[in-house]
C-alpha cells in the first residue's frame, strides 16, 4: 500500500468515529491500489438464507429456471445424477430467477458498484458457487485467473465483480486468493492448467504468473462482500472440509461499455469454447456470436442501457 493509504488507514483505526468521507476516500484508494475491496457484513443474514433456500429448491428440481446452467464438478460429471446440492458445484446465469436475482439489485451492493463503474449498471454475469468437498483429486480448486478473459466488453475499469460469502469461508474450505495490485497489469494469456486430477470445463488459468507475487487469502464471514476488478488475478484453493462452501456473485458492467471483437487476441480460445456450448444450449448453429451470448444474458439494474 502507498504511504498515503497507510496513513489514512492508521487515522481511521485510531479515530473513535472516523468521518464517512475519510472512510470512503480510503476505500476507493485501497481499491485503486489493490484491485479489490472487502466490506464486512454488507448483506443481511436474512437475504442470504433466502438465497440458500432458493438454491436448494433448484437443486431438488422443484423449479426450472430458463437459461440456468447447473454445473457439476468434473470429478463426478460422469456419475449418475441425484437431485441434491451435493451434485451441484455451481449455478450460472440465474438472471431469470427473481429470488436469486434480487442479489444483483440489493441497494447496499449497488451503492458500491456505482462508485466503481458509474450510475448505468448492467448485471452481466451471475453465479452461485457451491464449492464441493474435494473428491481427492484437487478438482475443487479454481486456478488463478482474470475474469476479463471471459468478457468481450470494455473498458475493464467499468466492470466490477461483487462476491458475497454465504457462510464462513476460510483457507480450509477454499476461500478466494488474490494477488493484490495485479489488476494494474494487462490481460494475460489463459489456458487449462496442467493438473493431474483434471480441471473443470472452462476453468482456464493464467499462463505463468509470478509465483513470488504476494498472495492474500480473503477469509470472510457470512454476508461479507468483496468487490474486485476484472484484471485482478484470483482463484480459490481446495475445499478440505466436508461442507459445500457457498458464495453468490454478480459481474456488473456499465451500460455504456462496448463490445469488442476478440479475434486475434488471447481470448480466442475461450470464445471457441463458449460458442460450442452456446450453439448446443440455444440450439442454434455457428452464427451465434460471443457478443450475442452476453447481450441476451445482461440485465439492466440501474440507469440506462446505452450500448450493451
Ligand atoms: C468470470 C466467469 C465467467 C468465470 C467463470 O465462470 S469460469 C467457469 C465458466 N464456466 C461456464 O461457463 C460453464 C461451463 N459449463 C457448462 O456449460 C456445463 O456445465 C457443461 C460443461 C456444458 C455441461 O453441462 P451439460 O451438458 O448440461 O451436462 P452433461 O452432464 O450432459 O455433460 C455433458 C458433457 O460435459 C461433461 N462435463 C460435465 N460437467 C463437466 C465439468 N465440470 N468439467 C468437465 N466436463 C464436464 C460431461 O462429462 C459430458 O461429457 P461427455 O459424456 O459428452 O463426454
Ligand atoms: N499448480 C498450480 N497452478 C496454478 N494455480 C494453482 C496451482 N496450485 C494451486 N493453485 C491455485 O492457487 C490458489 C491457492 O490454492 P491452494 O490450494 O494452494 O490454496 P492455499 O489456500 O494456498 O492452501 P494452503 O493453505 O494449503 O497453502 C488457488 O486459486 C489454486 O487454484
Ligand atoms: O468462488 C470461487 O471459488 C471463485 C470463482 C471465480 O473466481 C469465478 O468463477 O470466476
Ligand atoms: Fe473469477
Ligand atoms: Mg497452497
Coordinates of C-alpha atoms and ligand atoms in Angstrom, one line a residue:
X1 CA 0.0 0.0 0.0
X2 CA 1.1 3.6 -0.6
X3 CA 2.2 5.7 2.3
X4 CA -0.9 7.9 1.8
X5 CA -3.2 4.9 2.1
X6 CA -1.4 3.5 5.1
X7 CA -1.6 6.8 6.9
X8 CA -5.3 7.1 6.2
X9 CA -5.8 3.5 7.5
X10 CA -4.0 4.4 10.7
X11 CA -6.1 7.5 11.1
X12 CA -9.3 5.6 10.6
X13 CA -8.3 2.8 13.1
X14 CA -7.3 5.4 15.7
X15 CA -10.5 7.5 15.5
X16 CA -13.5 6.7 17.5
X17 CA -16.0 7.6 14.8
X18 CA -14.0 8.3 11.6
X19 CA -15.8 10.7 9.3
X20 CA -17.6 8.9 6.5
X21 CA -15.8 10.9 3.8
X22 CA -12.4 9.7 5.0
X23 CA -13.5 6.1 5.1
X24 CA -14.9 6.4 1.5
X25 CA -11.8 8.1 0.3
X26 CA -9.6 5.4 1.9
X27 CA -11.8 2.6 0.5
X28 CA -11.5 4.0 -3.0
X29 CA -7.8 4.4 -2.7
X30 CA -7.5 0.9 -1.4
X31 CA -9.4 -0.4 -4.4
X32 CA -7.3 1.6 -6.9
X33 CA -4.1 0.3 -5.4
X34 CA -5.0 -3.3 -4.7
X35 CA -7.8 -4.2 -7.2
X36 CA -10.3 -5.3 -4.5
X37 CA -12.2 -4.0 -1.5
X38 CA -13.7 -6.2 1.2
X39 CA -16.7 -4.8 3.0
X40 CA -17.7 -6.7 6.2
X41 CA -21.3 -7.6 7.0
X42 CA -22.8 -6.0 3.9
X43 CA -25.6 -8.4 3.0
X44 CA -28.1 -9.4 5.7
X45 CA -28.3 -12.9 7.1
X46 CA -32.0 -13.0 6.2
X47 CA -31.3 -12.3 2.5
X48 CA -28.6 -14.9 2.4
X49 CA -30.8 -17.5 4.0
X50 CA -33.4 -16.8 1.3
X51 CA -30.8 -17.3 -1.5
X52 CA -29.8 -20.5 0.1
X53 CA -33.4 -21.8 0.3
X54 CA -33.9 -20.9 -3.4
X55 CA -30.6 -22.7 -4.3
X56 CA -31.8 -25.8 -2.5
X57 CA -35.2 -25.7 -4.4
X58 CA -33.3 -25.5 -7.7
X59 CA -31.1 -28.4 -6.7
X60 CA -34.1 -30.5 -5.8
X61 CA -35.5 -29.6 -9.2
X62 CA -38.7 -28.1 -7.7
X63 CA -38.3 -25.2 -10.0
X64 CA -37.0 -24.8 -13.5
X65 CA -35.2 -21.6 -14.4
X66 CA -34.9 -20.6 -18.1
X67 CA -31.2 -20.2 -19.2
X68 CA -29.8 -21.5 -15.9
X69 CA -26.6 -23.6 -16.2
X70 CA -26.2 -26.2 -13.5
X71 CA -22.6 -27.3 -13.2
X72 CA -21.2 -30.4 -11.6
X73 CA -17.6 -30.9 -10.5
X74 CA -15.6 -32.7 -13.2
X75 CA -14.8 -35.4 -10.6
X76 CA -18.5 -36.5 -10.6
X77 CA -19.5 -35.3 -14.0
X78 CA -19.9 -38.8 -15.3
X79 CA -21.7 -40.3 -12.3
X80 CA -25.4 -40.8 -12.0
X81 CA -27.3 -37.5 -11.3
X82 CA -29.1 -37.1 -8.0
X83 CA -31.3 -34.1 -7.4
X84 CA -29.4 -32.8 -4.4
X85 CA -27.0 -29.9 -3.8
X86 CA -24.2 -32.5 -3.4
X87 CA -24.3 -32.9 -7.2
X88 CA -24.1 -29.2 -8.0
X89 CA -20.8 -27.2 -7.9
X90 CA -22.1 -24.0 -9.5
X91 CA -25.2 -22.3 -10.8
X92 CA -24.5 -19.9 -13.6
X93 CA -26.9 -17.4 -15.3
X94 CA -29.7 -17.1 -12.7
X95 CA -30.9 -13.8 -14.1
X96 CA -34.4 -15.3 -14.8
X97 CA -34.8 -16.4 -11.1
X98 CA -36.4 -13.4 -9.4
X99 CA -35.4 -14.6 -5.9
X100 CA -31.7 -15.1 -6.7
X101 CA -31.5 -12.1 -9.0
X102 CA -32.6 -9.9 -6.0
X103 CA -29.0 -10.2 -5.0
X104 CA -27.9 -8.2 -8.1
X105 CA -30.3 -5.3 -7.2
X106 CA -29.5 -5.0 -3.5
X107 CA -29.1 -1.3 -2.8
X108 CA -26.2 -2.0 -0.4
X109 CA -24.3 -3.7 -3.2
X110 CA -25.3 -1.2 -5.9
X111 CA -24.2 1.7 -3.8
X112 CA -20.6 0.4 -4.1
X113 CA -20.9 -0.7 -7.7
X114 CA -22.0 2.8 -8.7
X115 CA -18.8 4.2 -7.1
X116 CA -16.7 1.9 -9.3
X117 CA -18.5 1.9 -12.6
X118 CA -20.9 4.8 -12.6
X119 CA -24.7 5.1 -12.5
X120 CA -25.6 3.0 -15.5
X121 CA -25.4 -0.6 -14.2
X122 CA -25.9 -3.9 -16.1
X123 CA -25.8 -7.2 -14.3
X124 CA -23.8 -9.2 -16.9
X125 CA -23.0 -12.5 -15.2
X126 CA -24.5 -14.2 -12.2
X127 CA -23.2 -17.2 -10.3
X128 CA -23.9 -19.2 -7.1
X129 CA -20.8 -21.2 -6.3
X130 CA -21.2 -24.3 -4.2
X131 CA -17.6 -25.5 -3.9
X132 CA -17.8 -29.2 -3.1
X133 CA -15.6 -31.0 -0.6
X134 CA -12.7 -32.1 -2.7
X135 CA -13.1 -35.6 -4.0
X136 CA -9.4 -36.3 -3.6
X137 CA -8.2 -35.0 -7.0
X138 CA -8.0 -31.3 -6.2
X139 CA -10.6 -30.5 -8.8
X140 CA -12.4 -28.2 -6.3
X141 CA -9.6 -25.6 -6.9
X142 CA -10.2 -22.7 -9.2
X143 CA -7.0 -21.8 -11.0
X144 CA -5.6 -18.3 -10.8
X145 CA -7.3 -16.2 -13.5
X146 CA -8.5 -12.8 -14.6
X147 CA -12.3 -12.6 -15.2
X148 CA -11.8 -10.2 -18.1
X149 CA -10.6 -13.3 -20.1
X150 CA -14.3 -14.3 -20.3
X151 CA -15.6 -10.9 -21.3
X152 CA -15.8 -9.4 -24.8
X153 CA -16.6 -5.9 -23.5
X154 CA -14.6 -2.9 -22.3
X155 CA -13.3 -0.8 -20.7
X156 CA -12.1 -3.0 -17.9
X157 CA -12.3 -0.2 -15.4
X158 CA -16.1 -0.1 -16.0
X159 CA -16.5 -3.7 -14.9
X160 CA -16.6 -4.9 -11.3
X161 CA -17.5 -8.2 -9.5
X162 CA -19.4 -8.4 -6.2
X163 CA -18.8 -11.7 -4.4
X164 CA -20.6 -12.4 -1.1
X165 CA -19.8 -15.2 1.3
X166 CA -23.0 -17.2 2.1
X167 CA -21.2 -18.7 5.1
X168 CA -17.8 -18.5 6.8
X169 CA -15.2 -19.0 4.1
X170 CA -11.7 -19.8 5.2
X171 CA -8.5 -21.3 3.9
X172 CA -9.9 -24.7 4.9
X173 CA -12.9 -24.6 2.7
X174 CA -11.3 -22.8 -0.2
X175 CA -11.6 -19.0 0.2
X176 CA -10.7 -16.6 -2.6
X177 CA -7.0 -16.0 -3.1
X178 CA -5.9 -12.7 -4.7
X179 CA -2.7 -11.1 -6.0
X180 CA -3.1 -7.5 -4.8
X181 CA -2.2 -4.9 -7.4
X182 CA -2.2 -7.4 -10.3
X183 CA -5.1 -5.5 -11.9
X184 CA -2.6 -2.9 -12.9
X185 CA -1.2 -5.3 -15.5
X186 CA -2.7 -6.3 -18.8
X187 CA -4.9 -9.2 -19.7
X188 CA -2.7 -12.4 -19.7
X189 CA -2.9 -15.5 -21.8
X190 CA -5.1 -18.1 -20.2
X191 CA -5.4 -21.8 -20.8
X192 CA -6.2 -25.0 -18.9
X193 CA -3.7 -25.7 -16.1
X194 CA -1.8 -28.9 -16.3
X195 CA -3.4 -30.6 -13.3
X196 CA -3.1 -34.3 -12.9
X197 CA -6.5 -34.8 -11.4
X198 CA -8.4 -32.9 -14.1
X199 CA -9.8 -29.4 -14.5
X200 CA -13.4 -28.2 -14.7
X201 CA -14.8 -27.2 -18.1
X202 CA -13.8 -23.5 -18.8
X203 CA -11.6 -23.2 -15.7
X204 CA -8.8 -21.5 -17.5
X205 CA -5.8 -20.2 -15.6
X206 CA -3.2 -17.5 -16.2
X207 CA -0.2 -18.9 -18.0
X208 CA 2.9 -18.5 -15.9
X209 CA 2.0 -15.8 -13.3
X210 CA 4.8 -14.8 -11.0
X211 CA 4.7 -17.3 -8.1
X212 CA 6.6 -14.8 -5.9
X213 CA 3.9 -12.2 -6.1
X214 CA 2.4 -11.8 -2.6
X215 CA -0.9 -13.6 -2.2
X216 CA -3.8 -12.6 0.1
X217 CA -6.3 -15.2 1.4
X218 CA -9.7 -13.5 1.8
X219 CA -11.2 -15.2 4.8
X220 CA -14.8 -13.9 5.2
X221 CA -17.8 -14.2 7.3
X222 CA -21.4 -14.8 6.1
X223 CA -22.6 -11.5 4.4
X224 CA -19.1 -10.1 3.9
X225 CA -18.7 -8.9 0.3
X226 CA -15.6 -8.4 -1.8
X227 CA -15.7 -6.1 -4.9
X228 CA -12.9 -6.8 -7.3
X229 CA -11.5 -5.6 -10.7
X230 CA -11.8 -7.9 -13.7
X231 CA -8.0 -7.8 -14.2
X232 CA -7.3 -8.9 -10.6
X233 CA -5.6 -12.3 -10.6
X234 CA -7.5 -14.5 -8.3
X235 CA -8.5 -18.1 -7.7
X236 CA -9.6 -20.4 -4.9
X237 CA -8.0 -23.3 -3.1
X238 CA -9.2 -26.8 -2.4
X239 CA -12.2 -27.4 -0.2
X240 CA -10.7 -29.6 2.5
X241 CA -13.9 -29.7 4.6
X242 CA -17.0 -31.8 4.3
X243 CA -19.2 -28.8 3.8
X244 CA -20.2 -27.1 0.5
X245 CA -18.6 -23.7 0.5
X246 CA -21.2 -21.2 -0.8
X247 CA -20.9 -17.8 -2.4
X248 CA -23.1 -15.7 -4.6
X249 CA -21.7 -13.2 -7.1
X250 CA -22.5 -10.9 -9.9
X251 CA -20.3 -9.2 -12.5
X252 CA -21.5 -5.7 -13.4
X253 CA -20.6 -3.6 -16.3
X254 CA -21.5 0.0 -17.2
X255 CA -24.5 0.4 -19.6
X256 CA -22.1 2.4 -21.8
X257 CA -19.5 -0.3 -22.2
X258 CA -18.9 -1.5 -25.7
X259 CA -18.4 -5.0 -27.2
X260 CA -15.1 -5.9 -28.8
X261 CA -14.2 -8.5 -31.4
X262 CA -11.8 -11.0 -29.7
X263 CA -10.5 -12.4 -33.0
X264 CA -6.7 -12.3 -33.0
X265 CA -6.5 -11.8 -29.2
X266 CA -5.7 -14.1 -26.3
X267 CA -9.5 -14.5 -25.8
X268 CA -9.9 -16.5 -29.0
X269 CA -9.6 -19.8 -27.1
X270 CA -12.5 -19.1 -24.7
X271 CA -14.6 -17.7 -27.5
X272 CA -14.4 -21.0 -29.3
X273 CA -15.5 -23.0 -26.2
X274 CA -18.3 -20.6 -25.4
X275 CA -19.6 -20.7 -28.9
X276 CA -19.6 -24.5 -28.9
X277 CA -21.6 -24.7 -25.7
X278 CA -23.9 -21.8 -26.7
X279 CA -24.7 -23.5 -30.1
X280 CA -25.9 -26.5 -28.1
X281 CA -27.7 -24.6 -25.3
X282 CA -29.7 -22.3 -27.6
X283 CA -29.9 -24.9 -30.4
X284 CA -28.5 -22.6 -33.0
X285 CA -25.6 -23.0 -35.4
X286 CA -22.3 -21.3 -35.8
X287 CA -24.0 -17.9 -36.4
X288 CA -24.2 -17.1 -32.7
X289 CA -21.5 -14.6 -31.7
X290 CA -19.8 -14.2 -28.4
X291 CA -21.4 -10.7 -28.1
X292 CA -24.9 -12.3 -28.6
X293 CA -24.3 -14.7 -25.7
X294 CA -23.6 -11.8 -23.4
X295 CA -26.2 -9.4 -24.8
X296 CA -29.1 -11.9 -24.1
X297 CA -27.9 -12.5 -20.5
X298 CA -27.3 -8.9 -19.5
X299 CA -30.0 -7.2 -17.4
X300 CA -30.2 -3.5 -16.5
X301 CA -30.4 -2.9 -12.8
X302 CA -29.9 0.8 -12.6
X303 CA -29.8 3.8 -15.0
X304 CA -29.7 3.3 -18.8
X305 CA -28.7 0.6 -21.1
X306 CA -26.8 2.6 -23.7
X307 CA -24.6 0.2 -25.7
X308 CA -24.7 -3.2 -24.1
Ligands
LIG1 C1 -15.8 -14.7 -14.9 C2 -16.5 -16.0 -15.0 C3 -17.2 -16.1 -16.4 C4 -15.6 -17.2 -14.7 C5 -16.2 -18.5 -14.8 O1 -17.4 -18.6 -14.7 S1 -15.2 -19.8 -15.1 C6 -16.4 -21.1 -15.4 C7 -17.1 -20.9 -16.7 N1 -18.0 -22.0 -16.8 C8 -19.0 -22.0 -17.6 O2 -19.2 -21.1 -18.4 C9 -20.0 -23.1 -17.5 C10 -19.4 -24.3 -18.3 N2 -20.2 -25.4 -18.1 C11 -21.3 -25.7 -18.8 O3 -21.7 -25.0 -19.7 C12 -21.9 -27.1 -18.5 O4 -21.8 -27.4 -17.2 C13 -21.4 -28.2 -19.4 C14 -19.8 -28.4 -19.2 C15 -21.7 -27.9 -20.9 C16 -22.0 -29.5 -19.0 O5 -23.4 -29.3 -19.0 P1 -24.5 -30.4 -19.5 O6 -24.2 -30.6 -21.0 O7 -25.8 -30.0 -19.1 O8 -24.0 -31.6 -18.6 P2 -23.9 -33.1 -19.0 O9 -23.9 -33.8 -17.7 O10 -24.9 -33.5 -20.0 O11 -22.4 -33.3 -19.6 C17 -22.1 -33.1 -20.9 C18 -20.6 -33.4 -21.1 O12 -19.8 -32.5 -20.3 C19 -19.0 -33.2 -19.4 N3 -18.9 -32.3 -18.2 C20 -19.9 -32.0 -17.3 N4 -19.5 -31.2 -16.4 C21 -18.2 -31.0 -16.6 C22 -17.2 -30.3 -15.9 N5 -17.5 -29.6 -14.8 N6 -16.0 -30.3 -16.4 C23 -15.7 -31.0 -17.5 N7 -16.6 -31.7 -18.2 C24 -17.8 -31.7 -17.7 C25 -19.7 -34.5 -19.1 O13 -18.9 -35.4 -18.6 C26 -20.2 -34.8 -20.5 O14 -19.2 -35.3 -21.3 P3 -19.4 -36.4 -22.4 O15 -20.2 -37.5 -21.7 O16 -20.1 -35.7 -23.5 O17 -18.0 -36.9 -22.8
LIG2 N1 -0.2 -25.8 -9.6 C1 -0.9 -24.7 -9.6 N2 -1.0 -24.0 -10.8 C2 -1.8 -22.9 -10.8 N3 -2.6 -22.5 -9.8 C3 -2.5 -23.2 -8.7 C4 -1.7 -24.3 -8.5 N4 -1.9 -24.8 -7.3 C5 -2.8 -24.0 -6.7 N5 -3.2 -23.0 -7.5 C6 -4.2 -22.0 -7.2 O1 -3.6 -21.2 -6.2 C7 -4.7 -20.8 -5.3 C8 -4.4 -21.3 -3.9 O2 -4.5 -22.7 -3.9 P1 -4.0 -23.7 -2.8 O3 -4.7 -25.0 -3.0 O4 -2.6 -23.7 -2.8 O5 -4.7 -23.0 -1.6 P2 -4.0 -22.4 -0.3 O6 -5.1 -21.5 0.2 O7 -2.7 -21.8 -0.7 O8 -3.8 -23.6 0.5 P3 -2.6 -23.9 1.6 O9 -3.2 -23.3 2.8 O10 -2.5 -25.4 1.5 O11 -1.4 -23.2 1.0 C9 -5.9 -21.4 -5.9 O12 -6.5 -20.4 -6.8 C10 -5.4 -22.6 -6.7 O13 -6.3 -22.9 -7.7
LIG3 O1 -15.8 -18.8 -5.8 C1 -14.8 -19.1 -6.3 O2 -14.2 -20.2 -5.9 C2 -14.1 -18.3 -7.4 C3 -14.9 -18.3 -8.6 C4 -14.4 -17.4 -9.7 O3 -13.4 -16.7 -9.5 C5 -15.0 -17.4 -11.0 O4 -15.9 -18.2 -11.2 O5 -14.7 -16.6 -11.8
LIG4 FE1 -13.1 -15.3 -11.2
LIG5 MG1 -1.0 -23.7 -1.2

